[in-house]
Amino acid sequence: MTTPTASRRQMWPLYAAGFTTAFGAHAIAANLGNFTSHRAESLLVLGGLLALYDGAEVLLKPVFGTLADRVGARPVLLGGLIGFAVASAAFVFAHNTGLLWLARLGQGAAASAFSPAASALVARLNPATKHGRAFGSYGFYKSLGYTAGPLLGGLTVWAGGLPLLFGVMTALAAAVAGWTALTVPAVPPLPRARQTVIDLARRMTQGSFLRPTTALACATAALSVGVGFLPITGAAAGLGPVATGAAVSVLAACAAIVQPRAGRALDAGQLTIGRGLTAGLLTTALGLACAMLGGLSGVLAAATLIGTGTGLITPIGFAALASTTPAERLGQTMGAAELGRELGDAGGPLLVGGVATAATLTSGYATLAVLLAAAALTIGHSATRSPNRPPT
């Protein structure tokens, strides 16, 4: 069964869904501290609230990805957006700490549904020759959500408190759900052969899945480390919060700008999957090495290179997964790949923070840089023995 190519108008709601999950995660996370600061054990409460969202995504993304293959990605996307709106509205009408826990858990569970479903639809609604451009555009708007979330979220909380921010989340998710229902075409699930646990394990341990997923996890780990630790490096060098905040913005802006260009280069044959992932990992590793230098020049160089490297990896990694996955299993694959990214998101800061505690922050940067360089060499070596895009 073939799926007609979507028009750009039909792709916009999918890009908006990517923006919503990124904006919702970072806008609220960046402002939870103001809500919990005057409560007993505030750091413990804050840590738990932050972990709820990510924990729900780690557990549920593969589940909802598989469900998208079974019933269709569009219903799962709509259900996740509606669930996100409902969970956000719960805190708007009765804001207290108890409901905040429930709202964050609901938001994380809902994002676990519509994030892999949106990725699967990006792949299903575009031919393989346009996957790079499609995922590049999807990643661009998701990066905009990550970039704009803390700033716009802070302004919203300043204007009306945390309930107003949750109200904005409610309206945004509801609007994207309505837009999706009106614009995104129905993509029926494809007939699937019976799959055993052994079949699933075999597919998830093949190089065609492990290579791009490892690259995506490494990219997310480096991105999280850059956002979390570069301000500390800048502050240690005497830079103020404006300068360190600008460096983080440079990182996010580079990641957003590079993604569509990397996707177009892949579609045009100017980049191969293996070379693109290898170059992205090496560029990111070089950025972490620059962070070891400290000072304004080191921080800015690190932000630029980390953002550029992750911007290369993200669209190429997802396009690689889409090109090697049977269409009837796209949701499952995207959910599993998103799980890998979430593990990188949590594991990168934990690794660098642990090494920094035992030694120095410079040693933490060096450790992650070496791991990324090793991953680049492994992927580059493996890519020379496998085709760029296997026949469909």
PDB file of C-alpha atoms in Angstrom, residues 273-283 313 375-377 379-381 383:
ATOM      1  CA  ILE A 273      24.422   8.590   6.120  1.00  0.00           C
ATOM      2  CA  GLY A 274      27.716   7.157   7.345  1.00  0.00           C
ATOM      3  CA  ARG A 275      29.762  10.254   6.553  1.00  0.00           C
ATOM      4  CA  GLY A 276      27.112  12.592   7.930  1.00  0.00           C
ATOM      5  CA  LEU A 277      26.845  10.778  11.268  1.00  0.00           C
ATOM      6  CA  THR A 278      30.628  10.475  11.547  1.00  0.00           C
ATOM      7  CA  ALA A 279      31.177  14.156  10.772  1.00  0.00           C
ATOM      8  CA  GLY A 280      28.477  15.173  13.230  1.00  0.00           C
ATOM      9  CA  LEU A 281      29.934  13.089  16.055  1.00  0.00           C
ATOM     10  CA  LEU A 282      33.496  14.308  15.435  1.00  0.00           C
ATOM     11  CA  THR A 283      32.320  17.932  15.275  1.00  0.00           C
ATOM     12  CA  ILE A 313      23.285  14.097  13.372  1.00  0.00           C
ATOM     13  CA  ALA A 375      31.374   6.197  18.393  1.00  0.00           C
ATOM     14  CA  ALA A 376      32.278   8.213  15.270  1.00  0.00           C
ATOM     15  CA  LEU A 377      35.123   5.872  14.373  1.00  0.00           C
ATOM     16  CA  ILE A 379      30.075   4.156  12.842  1.00  0.00           C
ATOM     17  CA  GLY A 380      32.445   5.317  10.106  1.00  0.00           C
ATOM     18  CA  HIS A 381      34.092   1.897   9.930  1.00  0.00           C
ATOM     19  CA  ALA A 383      29.312   2.387   7.218  1.00  0.00           C
TER      20      ALA A 383
END
